Amino acid sequence: DAKTTQPPSMDCAEGRAANLPCNHSTISGNEYVYWYRQIHSQGPQYIIHGLKNNETNEMASLIITEDRKSSTLILPHATLRDTAVYYCIVRPGVWSGAGSYQLTFGKGTKLSVIP
Amino acid sequence: DTEVTQTPKHLVMGMTNKKSLKCEQHMGHRAMYWYKQKAKKPPELMFVYSYEKLSINESVPSRFSPECPNSSLLNLHLHALQPEDSALYLCASSPRSIQVPANTEAFFGQGTRLTVV
């Protein structure tokens, strides 16, 4: 089962920052937070991941609370091409058996960027 | 090359047909996955291969038969499917090595849209 909770949908005006929240209150110490997105009828695309520090790359920023029970993905200047379903996933950071590397998807947040 | 290539992109098959889905990656990844995604639902894991050996089968019916002939290829053989098996089938790969920490990204293909008639 997915270990994360996300709002089912959000709207964001084009050019504004999109802030997508995720709750992962049962996350354990060696688990990372990953974000993927899936544009309609395409395969999921990796965005960013982090353990406890805030992370930034060319696509987005990831803010993880100090207690690690929640995080926020930030798309700084949303465009129409960012309309997609965004998945927050918790995944082990150390090898602990065959299931360690799989991704278990929750329901995600459908982000609609409005012109 | 950071691509996972899936063929065909679309497939229509009858319930008595036998067909195969193919997946290929040249990133040296030793973990490969099949996911099934129904409309408006998240992807659901079907199989995991690690070093060309099946390591996880998520109670998938035997009409789906995976095969990993080498480290770059993953197949999904289909036989006697039902209309409810119509879905988007996604392949993914990721590095898999005790020397490589698990905090690495997985790469997904664009999927095969399967319709069973």
Coordinates of C-alpha atoms in Angstrom, one line a residue:
Chain A
D1 CA 0.0 0.0 0.0
A2 CA 1.0 3.6 -0.7
K3 CA 2.4 5.3 2.4
T4 CA 1.6 8.8 1.3
T5 CA -1.5 11.1 1.2
Q6 CA -2.0 13.8 -1.4
P7 CA -5.0 16.0 -2.4
P8 CA -6.7 14.6 -5.4
S9 CA -6.6 17.8 -7.5
M10 CA -5.2 21.3 -7.6
D11 CA -5.3 24.2 -10.0
C12 CA -2.5 26.7 -10.6
A13 CA -2.4 29.8 -12.8
E14 CA 0.1 29.8 -15.5
G15 CA 3.4 31.5 -14.5
R16 CA 2.7 31.1 -10.8
A17 CA 4.3 28.7 -8.4
A18 CA 2.6 25.4 -7.9
N19 CA 2.9 24.0 -4.4
L20 CA 1.9 20.3 -4.1
P21 CA 1.7 18.9 -0.6
C22 CA 2.3 15.3 0.5
N23 CA 1.8 13.7 3.9
H24 CA 4.0 10.7 4.8
S25 CA 3.6 10.5 8.6
T26 CA 4.8 6.9 8.9
I27 CA 8.1 7.5 7.0
S28 CA 11.0 5.7 8.6
G29 CA 14.6 7.0 9.0
N30 CA 16.1 5.4 5.9
E31 CA 13.2 6.2 3.5
Y32 CA 13.4 8.8 0.8
V33 CA 10.7 10.9 -0.6
Y34 CA 10.4 10.7 -4.4
W35 CA 8.3 12.8 -6.8
Y36 CA 7.2 11.6 -10.2
R37 CA 4.7 13.0 -12.6
Q38 CA 2.7 11.5 -15.4
I39 CA 1.5 13.5 -18.3
H40 CA -1.6 12.1 -19.9
S41 CA -1.0 8.7 -21.5
Q42 CA 2.7 8.9 -21.1
G43 CA 5.1 7.0 -18.7
P44 CA 5.8 8.5 -15.3
Q45 CA 8.7 10.9 -15.3
Y46 CA 11.2 11.4 -12.4
I47 CA 11.2 14.9 -10.9
I48 CA 13.2 15.0 -7.7
H49 CA 13.9 13.1 -4.5
G50 CA 15.2 13.8 -1.0
L51 CA 15.9 12.4 2.5
K52 CA 15.7 15.3 4.9
N53 CA 17.4 18.3 3.4
N54 CA 15.6 20.6 0.9
E55 CA 16.5 19.8 -2.7
T56 CA 16.4 21.8 -5.9
N57 CA 17.0 20.8 -9.5
E58 CA 16.2 22.3 -12.9
M59 CA 12.6 21.1 -12.7
A60 CA 11.5 21.7 -9.1
S61 CA 12.3 22.2 -5.4
L62 CA 11.5 19.8 -2.7
I63 CA 10.8 21.0 0.8
I64 CA 10.8 18.4 3.6
T65 CA 9.6 19.3 7.1
E66 CA 12.0 18.9 9.9
D67 CA 10.1 15.9 11.3
R68 CA 10.0 14.4 7.8
K69 CA 6.2 13.7 8.1
S70 CA 5.3 15.9 5.1
S71 CA 6.8 17.5 2.1
T72 CA 6.0 20.0 -0.6
L73 CA 7.0 19.9 -4.3
I74 CA 7.3 23.4 -5.8
L75 CA 7.2 24.1 -9.5
P76 CA 8.4 27.7 -9.5
H77 CA 6.8 29.0 -12.7
A78 CA 4.1 26.6 -13.8
T79 CA 3.4 26.2 -17.5
L80 CA 0.6 24.5 -19.4
R81 CA 3.0 21.6 -20.0
D82 CA 3.2 21.0 -16.3
T83 CA -0.4 19.8 -16.3
A84 CA -0.1 16.2 -15.1
V85 CA -0.7 13.8 -12.2
Y86 CA 2.0 14.2 -9.6
Y87 CA 2.9 11.2 -7.4
C88 CA 4.7 11.4 -4.0
I89 CA 6.3 8.1 -3.2
V90 CA 8.3 6.9 -0.1
R91 CA 11.0 4.4 -0.9
P92 CA 13.8 2.7 1.1
G93 CA 17.3 4.2 0.8
V94 CA 19.1 0.9 1.6
W95 CA 18.9 -2.5 0.1
S96 CA 16.6 -4.7 2.2
G97 CA 15.4 -7.3 -0.2
A98 CA 13.8 -7.7 -3.6
G99 CA 11.1 -5.1 -2.9
S100 CA 13.5 -2.3 -2.0
Y101 CA 13.7 -0.8 -5.4
Q102 CA 10.1 -0.8 -6.6
L103 CA 7.9 2.2 -6.6
T104 CA 4.5 2.0 -5.1
F105 CA 2.2 4.6 -6.5
G106 CA -0.6 6.3 -4.5
K107 CA -3.5 8.1 -6.2
G108 CA -1.5 11.3 -6.7
T109 CA -2.5 14.9 -7.3
K110 CA -3.9 16.0 -10.6
L111 CA -2.5 19.4 -11.3
S112 CA -4.2 21.6 -13.8
V113 CA -2.4 24.7 -15.0
I114 CA -4.8 27.3 -16.1
P115 CA -4.0 29.9 -18.8
Chain B
D1 CA 21.0 7.1 -23.6
T2 CA 18.4 7.4 -20.8
E3 CA 15.5 5.8 -22.6
V4 CA 13.4 2.8 -21.9
T5 CA 11.8 1.8 -25.2
Q6 CA 8.6 -0.2 -25.4
T7 CA 7.0 -1.8 -28.4
P8 CA 4.4 -1.8 -29.7
K9 CA 2.9 1.5 -28.7
H10 CA -0.6 0.2 -29.3
L11 CA -1.9 -3.4 -29.5
V12 CA -5.4 -4.8 -30.1
M13 CA -5.7 -8.5 -29.6
G14 CA -8.5 -11.1 -29.4
M15 CA -9.1 -13.2 -26.4
T16 CA -7.6 -16.3 -28.1
N17 CA -4.5 -14.5 -29.4
K18 CA -0.9 -14.8 -28.2
K19 CA 1.1 -11.6 -28.2
S20 CA 4.2 -10.2 -26.6
L21 CA 5.2 -6.8 -25.3
K22 CA 8.8 -5.8 -25.5
C23 CA 10.9 -3.4 -23.4
E24 CA 14.5 -2.5 -23.9
Q25 CA 17.1 -0.3 -22.1
H26 CA 20.8 0.3 -22.6
M27 CA 21.6 2.1 -19.3
G28 CA 23.1 -1.0 -17.7
H29 CA 20.3 -1.2 -15.2
R30 CA 19.9 -4.6 -13.6
A31 CA 16.4 -4.1 -12.2
M32 CA 13.4 -4.1 -14.5
Y33 CA 9.7 -3.8 -13.8
W34 CA 6.3 -4.3 -15.4
Y35 CA 3.4 -2.1 -14.2
K36 CA -0.2 -2.2 -15.3
Q37 CA -2.3 1.0 -15.3
K38 CA -6.0 1.2 -15.8
A39 CA -7.7 4.4 -16.8
K40 CA -7.6 7.1 -14.1
K41 CA -5.8 4.8 -11.7
P42 CA -2.1 4.8 -10.6
P43 CA 0.3 2.3 -12.0
E44 CA 0.2 -1.1 -10.2
L45 CA 3.3 -3.3 -9.9
M46 CA 3.1 -6.6 -11.7
F47 CA 6.7 -8.1 -11.8
V48 CA 10.2 -7.2 -10.7
Y49 CA 13.3 -8.7 -12.3
S50 CA 16.7 -8.4 -10.6
Y51 CA 19.8 -9.5 -12.4
E52 CA 17.6 -11.3 -15.0
K53 CA 15.8 -13.3 -12.3
L54 CA 12.2 -12.9 -11.3
S55 CA 12.2 -11.5 -7.8
I56 CA 8.6 -10.3 -7.3
N57 CA 5.4 -11.5 -8.8
E58 CA 2.5 -9.5 -7.4
S59 CA 0.0 -12.4 -7.7
V60 CA -0.4 -11.8 -11.4
P61 CA -2.6 -14.3 -13.3
S62 CA -0.7 -16.9 -15.3
R63 CA -2.1 -15.5 -18.6
F64 CA 0.7 -12.9 -18.2
S65 CA 4.1 -14.5 -18.5
P66 CA 7.3 -12.3 -18.1
E67 CA 10.6 -13.1 -19.5
C68 CA 14.0 -11.4 -19.1
P69 CA 16.3 -13.0 -21.8
N70 CA 19.2 -10.6 -21.1
S71 CA 20.1 -7.6 -19.1
S72 CA 18.7 -5.2 -21.7
L73 CA 15.5 -6.8 -22.6
L74 CA 12.2 -7.5 -20.8
N75 CA 9.2 -9.2 -22.4
L76 CA 5.7 -9.8 -21.3
H77 CA 4.0 -12.7 -23.1
L78 CA 0.2 -12.5 -23.2
H79 CA -2.2 -15.4 -23.8
A80 CA -5.9 -15.8 -23.4
L81 CA -6.5 -12.4 -22.0
Q82 CA -9.8 -11.0 -20.9
P83 CA -11.3 -7.6 -21.9
E84 CA -10.7 -6.4 -18.3
D85 CA -6.9 -6.8 -19.0
S86 CA -7.1 -3.8 -21.3
A87 CA -4.8 -1.2 -19.9
L88 CA -1.6 0.7 -20.3
Y89 CA 1.4 -1.5 -19.6
L90 CA 4.5 0.3 -18.4
C91 CA 8.1 -1.0 -18.3
A92 CA 10.7 0.6 -16.0
S93 CA 14.3 0.1 -15.1
S94 CA 16.6 1.2 -12.3
P95 CA 20.2 0.5 -11.2
R96 CA 20.4 -2.5 -9.0
S97 CA 23.5 -3.3 -7.1
I98 CA 24.4 -3.5 -3.4
Q99 CA 27.1 -1.0 -4.3
V100 CA 24.6 1.4 -5.6
P101 CA 22.3 2.9 -3.0
A102 CA 18.6 2.5 -3.5
N103 CA 18.1 6.3 -3.7
T104 CA 18.3 6.3 -7.5
E105 CA 15.6 7.1 -10.0
A106 CA 13.7 4.7 -12.1
F107 CA 13.1 5.3 -15.8
F108 CA 9.8 4.5 -17.4
G109 CA 8.9 3.7 -21.0
Q110 CA 6.0 5.4 -22.7
G111 CA 3.9 2.2 -22.3
T112 CA 1.9 -0.1 -24.6
R113 CA -1.8 0.7 -24.8
L114 CA -3.4 -2.8 -24.9
T115 CA -7.0 -3.4 -25.9
V116 CA -8.5 -6.9 -25.6
V117 CA -11.5 -7.5 -27.7

